[in-house]
RNA sequence: GGCGCCGUACCCAAGUGGCUAAGGGAGCAGUCUGCAAAACUGCGAUGCGGCGGUUCGAACCCGCCCGGCGCCUCCA
């Protein structure tokens, strides 16, 4: 039985979709005016895993994730750069797909854009005016918060309290200081669409209500986003949507914690953010390796907890994954031993599967999932010591792959073990130069193969000086030697 | 001022009323190895920021305090 923490109630609740077997979920995507940073990555990843687990659990999932492609910040950015706003949004939508693709985030079922839902947005605003929950001031339309009785239910605030501490500059035309714009009249040169209130554009919040209802219906199951969206964004979405329909909007609200740098929220305004692109560029590993390290790192902490980003944390994630992939390699090699471990494998798999389900059912506790994988890794390593049949090895690898898929881990067939910072040249500064073996650039693959076999020969005739010399030489190229008991060598890089 | 979150070993991180406080990394010792590497084995908190309280029993509940953070303004 899946339980999820619902921000609305502040508790873990049993999850039961409105229509049995079908889950309709909406996650706030990005406003496309800049590159995505790690915080966006975390949110995307968390809900990617939520979606994957729901599907794994047998639900048919309709997942909607929007692009907000009309907004003050986009206009501002366009003006700064002197480019049409459509060019800005197109650029960053592309960047979004590039980054999410690299991270292995599955595309949502529907990825709607605000600009393609003007009719629905206008209709929603019209309905709100009709119900007396919104009012027009010149070309603008505002939502009147005190007409919506349960305003503040999600963020657990009272209108009076907010007023007391509000540092917002109060627009005199508003009836209540917390009233927010549903529609903004266009100034010259701004993007605009026709409406009963004149040319204008939607305010922030309304686009999500319109898109969610269009693609999922007036009431749907799950709505997600970062903690910082609880107020005002999600609070306002609820007010608008429920205000217009008189029905419940989303039933379960899930919010992920922040990515922090030195205990502080990573954010644009603090300037302490890393873009996803930067991380891929900085880490000199194949993209797939960086992606998995990042995913592992982000999933090692429960999604609602704050997570401090650091190189140290990333390094640790890399080390741990090295260990997993080392095992995966060994699982493809014949052990030449009896298969005494085979009979224990099924119960270990069962144990893993049980822990996995239990952990994911408990509000997507990926930390425990990872611990379960680690324990399974140890157990399989142990079985390998006593001998596993090739079939059992394949079964073990498949188990990692199948359950790993749900959290997006262990899918690769290749891996890069050595840390190849800066390529061979900088590696030569380590062991090799100490041994007086300064390498002039990379060695050809043919030469590397020749050296590997030469080392094998040297070891056979017990010429360990030469064998070690070659080991160091190849280490400088990123190759790590693992000698097997039978005299053969496993080379990793 | 209002609302809320966090503080668990050197580091990361589960656990939120009851078996010996998961798991990993690092470290140390050992097995294996020509030496390594990898893997395996063993070792680590009488204690969960502090002080009180509730309870037969608390890291977990309550109160106060200390330290850090978030939202209330665009923010995943």
XYZ file of C-alpha atoms (C1' of nucleotides) in Angstrom:
569
model
C 0.000 0.000 0.000
C 1.549 3.232 -1.190
C 1.597 6.103 1.256
C 2.490 9.617 0.259
C 3.092 12.738 2.272
C 0.397 15.206 1.326
C 1.267 18.845 1.942
C -2.442 19.560 2.160
C -2.890 17.456 5.285
C 0.698 17.561 6.490
C 0.638 13.793 6.870
C 1.392 10.611 5.053
C -1.798 9.291 3.527
C -2.738 6.103 1.753
C -2.642 6.830 -1.935
C -5.738 5.910 -3.875
C -6.397 7.535 -7.243
C -9.875 8.774 -8.067
C -10.228 6.245 -10.847
C -8.804 2.904 -9.744
C -5.727 1.922 -11.696
C -5.302 5.312 -13.308
C -3.176 8.146 -11.971
C -3.384 11.647 -13.317
C -0.490 13.787 -12.195
C 0.694 17.305 -12.878
C 4.095 18.731 -12.076
C 5.073 22.351 -12.458
C 7.748 22.505 -15.068
C 9.947 25.487 -15.696
C 9.582 29.058 -16.757
C 11.797 29.116 -19.795
C 13.933 32.207 -19.423
C 17.248 30.624 -18.407
C 19.165 27.369 -18.101
C 18.021 24.781 -15.592
C 20.045 24.409 -12.428
C 20.453 21.524 -10.009
C 17.315 22.480 -8.146
C 15.301 21.958 -11.292
C 17.129 18.691 -11.789
C 16.145 17.472 -8.362
C 12.513 18.283 -8.837
C 12.419 16.729 -12.285
C 14.204 13.649 -11.011
C 12.031 13.199 -7.957
C 8.834 13.276 -9.946
C 10.365 11.152 -12.669
C 10.883 8.514 -9.995
C 7.388 9.008 -8.591
C 6.001 8.489 -12.061
C 8.203 5.465 -12.731
C 7.209 3.859 -9.461
C 3.507 4.418 -10.077
C 3.886 2.790 -13.472
C 5.928 -0.005 -11.947
C 3.120 -0.521 -9.448
C 0.709 -1.119 -12.279
C -0.970 2.262 -12.571
C -1.615 3.775 -15.924
C -0.141 7.241 -15.502
C -0.993 10.390 -17.378
C 1.760 12.785 -16.500
C 1.510 16.442 -17.456
C 4.478 18.767 -17.071
C 4.149 22.254 -18.424
C 6.329 24.969 -19.845
C 5.503 28.461 -18.714
C 6.514 30.322 -21.819
C 4.963 33.692 -21.172
C 5.998 35.588 -18.083
C 7.528 38.816 -16.810
C 10.973 37.280 -16.557
C 10.885 36.132 -20.136
C 9.937 39.602 -21.297
C 12.660 41.098 -19.172
C 15.216 38.692 -20.568
C 14.111 39.378 -24.119
C 14.475 43.103 -23.570
C 17.921 42.696 -22.046
C 19.138 40.654 -24.938
C 17.252 42.608 -27.542
C 15.720 39.453 -28.920
C 12.135 38.450 -29.575
C 10.650 36.675 -26.559
C 9.806 33.662 -28.713
C 13.479 33.194 -29.364
C 14.207 33.180 -25.632
C 11.581 30.573 -24.881
C 12.589 28.402 -27.832
C 16.233 28.515 -26.738
C 15.514 27.456 -23.190
C 12.972 24.847 -24.098
C 15.699 23.273 -26.203
C 18.139 23.587 -23.320
C 15.592 21.964 -21.038
C 15.187 18.970 -23.316
C 18.945 18.688 -23.698
C 19.499 18.660 -19.907
C 16.605 16.393 -19.045
C 17.591 14.043 -21.828
C 21.085 13.810 -20.412
C 19.696 13.108 -16.963
C 17.529 10.317 -18.271
C 14.284 11.988 -17.245
C 11.446 10.352 -19.096
C 9.380 12.846 -21.079
C 5.964 13.499 -19.598
C 2.876 12.210 -21.347
C 1.880 15.757 -22.224
C 4.181 18.774 -22.091
C 1.897 21.704 -22.758
C 2.883 25.318 -23.216
C 1.044 28.250 -21.693
C 0.963 30.128 -24.974
C -0.945 27.291 -26.573
C -3.713 27.460 -23.981
C -4.900 31.036 -24.243
C -8.479 30.061 -24.948
C -8.626 27.908 -21.821
C -6.946 30.591 -19.742
C -9.322 33.309 -20.907
C -12.260 31.033 -20.262
C -11.090 30.337 -16.739
C -10.659 34.015 -15.978
C -14.068 34.722 -17.405
C -15.611 32.066 -15.197
C -13.980 33.549 -12.130
C -15.280 37.005 -12.918
C -18.717 35.587 -13.483
C -18.646 33.928 -10.076
C -17.618 37.163 -8.448
C -14.232 35.833 -7.419
C -12.302 38.068 -9.746
C -12.602 41.673 -10.809
C -11.385 43.815 -13.599
C -9.324 46.948 -13.161
C -8.616 48.673 -16.454
C -7.017 45.943 -18.537
C -6.022 43.780 -15.591
C -7.994 41.092 -13.840
C -7.361 40.133 -10.226
C -8.396 37.197 -8.154
C -10.054 38.338 -4.964
C -8.596 36.150 -2.256
C -11.106 36.935 0.474
C -13.879 35.577 -1.731
C -12.275 32.183 -1.538
C -13.018 30.854 1.925
C -10.191 28.422 2.363
C -7.415 30.554 0.943
C -4.207 29.547 2.730
C -5.208 25.929 3.259
C -2.178 24.488 1.495
C 0.474 26.798 2.886
C -1.247 26.913 6.279
C -1.396 30.648 6.465
C -4.139 33.033 7.374
C -4.842 36.044 5.246
C -4.621 38.308 8.278
C -1.218 36.989 9.253
C 0.128 37.511 5.807
C -1.168 41.019 5.694
C 0.548 41.809 8.947
C 3.942 40.819 7.694
C 3.579 41.504 4.025
C 6.379 43.510 2.566
C 4.634 43.595 -0.731
C 4.089 46.948 -2.238
C 0.350 47.170 -2.231
C -1.270 48.100 -5.459
C -3.975 50.610 -4.569
C -6.295 49.176 -7.164
C -6.477 45.829 -5.408
C -9.389 45.152 -3.129
C -7.272 42.983 -0.877
C -3.495 43.284 -0.639
C -3.035 39.601 -1.411
C -5.165 39.649 -4.555
C -3.132 38.412 -7.462
C -3.235 38.973 -11.205
C -5.065 36.537 -13.420
C -4.663 38.644 -16.521
C -2.316 41.514 -17.187
C -3.066 44.177 -19.740
C -0.284 44.467 -22.294
C 2.066 47.381 -22.479
C 3.283 48.314 -25.926
C 5.763 45.807 -27.311
C 4.824 43.059 -24.887
C 3.479 39.712 -26.000
C -0.287 39.842 -25.974
C -3.418 37.939 -26.807
C -6.937 39.207 -27.289
C -9.371 38.864 -24.426
C -12.649 40.357 -23.251
C -10.508 42.755 -21.162
C -8.367 43.852 -24.047
C -4.981 42.732 -25.232
C -2.958 41.102 -22.511
C -1.325 38.015 -21.148
C -1.972 35.594 -18.313
C -0.637 36.234 -14.826
C 1.593 33.644 -13.228
C -0.423 30.698 -11.745
C -3.430 30.727 -14.045
C -1.630 28.891 -16.846
C -1.052 25.879 -14.618
C -4.694 25.714 -13.592
C -5.788 25.922 -17.199
C -3.354 23.340 -18.490
C -3.914 20.912 -15.646
C -7.671 21.010 -16.063
C -7.498 20.814 -19.822
C -5.339 17.702 -19.842
C -6.332 15.997 -16.613
C -9.835 17.181 -15.827
C -11.120 19.469 -13.088
C -10.135 17.053 -10.367
C -7.051 14.896 -10.618
C -4.806 12.914 -8.333
C -1.373 14.270 -7.795
C 0.291 17.634 -8.122
C 3.965 18.220 -7.503
C 6.700 20.797 -7.478
C 9.416 22.338 -5.366
C 8.741 23.456 -1.800
C 9.029 27.064 -2.863
C 5.960 26.706 -5.024
C 3.686 25.974 -2.082
C 3.162 29.661 -1.663
C 2.050 31.534 -3.573
C 1.973 29.456 -6.731
C 0.150 26.347 -5.617
C -2.024 28.155 -3.125
C -3.200 30.386 -5.940
C -3.687 27.502 -8.321
C -6.007 25.921 -5.813
C -7.918 29.136 -5.223
C -8.405 29.787 -8.937
C -9.276 26.262 -9.874
C -11.563 25.401 -7.017
C -13.010 28.894 -7.184
C -13.941 28.388 -10.813
C -15.209 24.832 -10.692
C -16.436 24.498 -7.144
C -14.734 21.140 -7.172
C -11.611 19.762 -5.660
C -8.489 20.411 -7.741
C -5.512 18.138 -7.022
C -6.003 15.580 -4.256
C -2.414 14.914 -3.229
C 0.202 17.646 -3.177
C 3.840 16.583 -3.131
C 6.758 18.932 -2.684
C 10.449 18.247 -2.915
C 13.080 19.866 -0.695
C 15.736 22.252 -1.879
C 19.193 21.680 -3.143
C 21.479 23.738 -0.960
C 25.021 25.009 -1.122
C 26.633 25.313 2.286
C 23.259 24.989 4.001
C 21.720 27.736 1.927
C 19.091 27.384 -0.701
C 20.474 27.222 -4.194
C 18.764 29.993 -6.071
C 19.052 32.462 -8.818
C 18.793 35.399 -6.459
C 21.630 34.193 -4.228
C 23.728 33.408 -7.258
C 24.961 30.174 -5.673
C 23.640 27.818 -8.308
C 25.125 25.302 -10.677
C 23.419 24.702 -13.952
C 22.954 21.160 -15.113
C 25.005 21.997 -18.149
C 27.930 23.195 -16.022
C 28.003 19.953 -14.106
C 28.118 17.892 -17.255
C 30.892 20.062 -18.611
C 32.893 20.077 -15.412
C 32.806 16.338 -14.888
C 35.088 14.735 -17.388
C 33.247 11.500 -17.547
C 31.024 10.224 -20.284
C 27.635 11.869 -20.111
C 25.884 8.699 -19.059
C 28.263 8.282 -16.130
C 27.815 11.849 -14.925
C 24.065 11.490 -15.297
C 23.948 8.364 -13.195
C 26.268 9.805 -10.549
C 24.058 12.848 -10.299
C 20.932 10.745 -10.120
C 22.440 8.511 -7.470
C 23.554 11.513 -5.472
C 20.156 13.168 -5.647
C 18.259 10.001 -4.782
C 20.460 9.097 -1.831
C 18.561 11.681 0.208
C 14.830 11.469 0.759
C 13.036 13.837 -1.595
C 11.524 16.039 1.101
C 14.781 16.684 2.932
C 17.153 19.463 2.074
C 20.204 18.230 0.233
C 23.572 19.895 0.357
C 25.380 19.757 -2.939
C 29.129 19.244 -2.877
C 31.917 17.748 -4.944
C 32.562 15.415 -2.044
C 29.057 14.064 -2.249
C 29.350 13.585 -5.984
C 32.687 11.804 -5.548
C 31.177 9.469 -3.034
C 28.324 8.680 -5.366
C 30.849 7.934 -8.088
C 32.828 5.595 -5.831
C 29.724 3.722 -4.849
C 28.594 3.320 -8.428
C 32.104 2.145 -9.360
C 31.573 -0.623 -6.906
C 28.205 -1.570 -8.405
C 29.539 -1.555 -11.938
C 32.609 -3.510 -10.838
C 30.247 -6.211 -9.700
C 28.265 -6.017 -12.941
C 31.510 -6.620 -14.852
C 32.381 -9.604 -12.727
C 28.922 -11.008 -13.264
C 29.714 -11.347 -16.959
C 32.877 -13.349 -16.317
C 32.925 -17.083 -15.731
C 34.029 -17.851 -12.192
C 35.419 -21.314 -12.885
C 34.151 -22.234 -9.454
C 31.382 -24.559 -8.377
C 27.950 -22.967 -8.336
C 27.352 -23.273 -4.629
C 26.001 -19.745 -4.421
C 23.134 -20.354 -6.819
C 20.645 -21.684 -4.346
C 20.911 -18.649 -2.108
C 20.262 -16.130 -4.855
C 16.471 -16.387 -5.089
C 15.907 -15.566 -1.451
C 18.273 -12.602 -1.706
C 16.394 -11.311 -4.710
C 13.158 -11.730 -2.857
C 14.557 -9.838 0.084
C 15.700 -6.993 -2.130
C 12.376 -6.805 -3.928
C 10.574 -6.754 -0.601
C 12.702 -3.955 0.823
C 12.401 -2.065 -2.419
C 8.629 -2.132 -2.443
C 8.322 -1.384 1.223
C 10.652 1.588 0.945
C 9.043 3.044 -2.160
C 5.591 2.509 -0.712
C 6.647 4.606 2.248
C 6.552 7.971 0.518
C 9.194 7.060 -2.052
C 12.021 6.448 0.381
C 14.838 6.160 -2.118
C 17.501 6.291 0.620
C 16.316 2.949 1.860
C 16.064 1.641 -1.672
C 19.697 2.492 -2.194
C 20.670 0.846 1.082
C 18.834 -2.282 -0.065
C 20.728 -2.279 -3.345
C 23.981 -1.904 -1.446
C 23.199 -4.840 0.765
C 22.277 -6.916 -2.265
C 25.549 -5.878 -3.880
C 27.480 -7.199 -0.883
C 25.543 -10.438 -0.842
C 26.047 -11.093 -4.523
C 29.747 -10.332 -4.162
C 29.881 -12.898 -1.414
C 28.081 -15.483 -3.517
C 30.518 -14.776 -6.298
C 33.362 -15.771 -3.982
C 31.883 -19.211 -3.566
C 30.849 -19.475 -7.187
C 27.784 -18.592 -9.244
C 26.626 -20.136 -12.475
C 26.463 -17.894 -15.541
C 22.685 -18.144 -15.410
C 22.624 -16.990 -11.810
C 24.998 -14.168 -12.689
C 22.664 -13.032 -15.438
C 19.743 -13.276 -13.075
C 21.533 -11.099 -10.520
C 22.433 -8.507 -13.136
C 18.864 -8.511 -14.424
C 17.563 -7.911 -10.936
C 19.704 -4.811 -10.620
C 18.564 -3.680 -14.020
C 14.860 -4.295 -13.533
C 14.471 -2.744 -10.100
C 17.105 -0.132 -10.923
C 15.010 1.005 -13.851
C 12.315 2.247 -11.501
C 14.736 4.723 -9.979
C 16.714 5.139 -13.179
C 19.908 3.417 -12.018
C 22.067 0.518 -13.208
C 20.965 0.660 -16.828
C 24.355 1.123 -18.496
C 26.347 -1.619 -20.105
C 29.573 0.319 -19.877
C 31.124 2.404 -17.174
C 34.150 4.563 -16.660
C 35.980 3.611 -13.493
C 39.082 5.723 -13.398
C 38.743 9.409 -12.810
C 40.142 10.745 -16.032
C 40.292 14.413 -15.097
C 41.831 16.377 -17.892
C 42.693 13.297 -19.900
C 45.952 11.391 -20.054
C 48.213 14.435 -19.897
C 47.203 15.394 -16.387
C 47.112 11.798 -15.266
C 50.761 11.548 -16.198
C 51.441 13.927 -13.355
C 50.648 11.191 -10.850
C 52.248 7.804 -10.557
C 53.891 7.871 -13.934
C 55.991 10.959 -13.479
C 57.002 9.762 -10.058
C 58.296 6.656 -11.740
C 60.090 8.672 -14.341
C 57.645 7.690 -17.014
C 56.547 10.966 -18.469
C 53.981 10.254 -21.102
C 53.766 12.336 -24.227
C 50.047 12.387 -24.836
C 47.817 9.391 -25.231
C 49.017 5.990 -26.272
C 47.259 4.286 -29.145
C 44.796 1.499 -28.466
C 47.002 -0.962 -30.298
C 49.976 -0.042 -28.150
C 47.855 -0.332 -25.024
C 46.797 -3.836 -25.961
C 50.402 -4.729 -26.679
C 51.494 -3.427 -23.275
C 48.750 -5.352 -21.546
C 49.876 -8.625 -23.026
C 53.499 -7.778 -22.475
C 52.722 -7.318 -18.804
C 51.046 -10.706 -18.756
C 54.154 -12.266 -20.242
C 56.402 -10.440 -17.796
C 54.359 -11.712 -14.875
C 54.591 -15.256 -16.172
C 58.354 -15.150 -16.188
C 58.223 -13.344 -12.839
C 59.757 -10.183 -14.218
C 57.817 -8.071 -11.762
C 59.888 -4.968 -12.311
C 58.765 -4.806 -15.936
C 55.211 -5.791 -15.005
C 54.958 -2.961 -12.493
C 56.505 -0.531 -14.919
C 53.811 -1.300 -17.440
C 51.133 -1.154 -14.768
C 52.159 2.364 -13.904
C 52.390 3.360 -17.521
C 48.875 2.153 -18.176
C 47.602 3.649 -14.938
C 48.712 6.964 -16.354
C 46.357 6.253 -19.256
C 43.559 5.583 -16.818
C 43.791 1.809 -16.896
C 43.466 -0.020 -13.602
C 44.811 -3.555 -13.342
C 43.056 -6.237 -11.332
C 44.972 -9.489 -11.394
C 42.889 -12.589 -11.013
C 44.024 -15.637 -9.074
C 44.478 -17.604 -12.292
C 47.109 -15.224 -13.595
C 44.868 -13.315 -15.988
C 44.140 -9.638 -15.544
C 40.986 -7.588 -15.611
C 41.611 -4.114 -16.993
C 39.235 -1.308 -16.106
C 39.167 2.326 -16.923
C 5.633 39.600 13.178
C 3.143 34.903 10.912
C 3.877 29.870 9.099
C 7.307 25.886 8.575
C 11.822 22.895 8.282
C 16.534 20.920 9.922
C 20.395 19.403 13.799
C 21.784 11.086 14.232
C 29.451 8.460 14.380
C 35.171 11.679 10.755
C 31.651 12.366 6.238
C 26.865 11.139 3.613
C 22.290 9.178 5.365
C 17.708 6.000 7.137
C 14.915 5.390 11.383
C 9.897 9.329 14.260
C 7.411 5.260 20.936
C 9.594 -0.910 22.407
C 14.483 -6.528 19.126
C 21.793 -5.282 19.898
C 20.210 3.040 16.401
C 19.708 0.619 8.795
C 23.053 1.285 4.742
C 27.247 3.531 2.446
C 31.976 6.329 2.171
C 36.546 7.179 4.619
C 39.900 4.917 8.305
C 42.265 0.751 10.879
C 43.268 -4.654 11.134
C 42.988 -9.311 8.535
C 42.080 -12.923 4.137
C 43.498 -13.096 -1.012
C 47.786 -11.165 -4.141
C 54.756 -11.392 -6.469
C 53.141 -6.225 -5.017
C 48.714 -3.990 -5.806
C 43.626 -3.382 -7.086
C 38.922 -5.426 -6.439
C 36.211 -8.500 -3.296
C 35.472 -10.708 1.394
C 35.944 -10.766 7.110
C 36.374 -7.893 11.620
C 36.430 -3.049 14.281
C 33.051 2.399 15.085
C 27.546 6.259 18.349
C 25.665 3.048 26.268
C 24.032 7.316 22.444
C 20.725 10.524 18.284
C 22.139 19.677 19.447
C 21.173 20.943 25.129
C 17.993 20.842 29.522
C 13.525 19.358 31.618
C 8.727 16.643 31.270
C 5.048 12.644 29.758
C 5.557 7.146 29.653
C 6.726 0.689 32.200
C 9.732 2.415 27.940
C 11.717 8.229 23.653
C 16.507 9.742 18.831
C 11.214 9.497 18.041
C 5.660 12.778 21.954
C 5.385 17.768 24.940
C 7.892 22.371 26.804
C 11.971 25.586 26.953
C 16.797 26.772 25.137
C 21.070 26.704 21.523
C 22.654 26.478 16.392
C 21.309 26.624 11.108
C 17.724 27.284 7.191
C 13.175 28.189 4.269
C 8.464 30.605 2.812
C 5.522 35.126 3.548
C 8.542 39.142 -3.044
C 10.433 35.983 -8.818
C 12.324 31.172 -7.451
C 12.294 23.604 -8.352
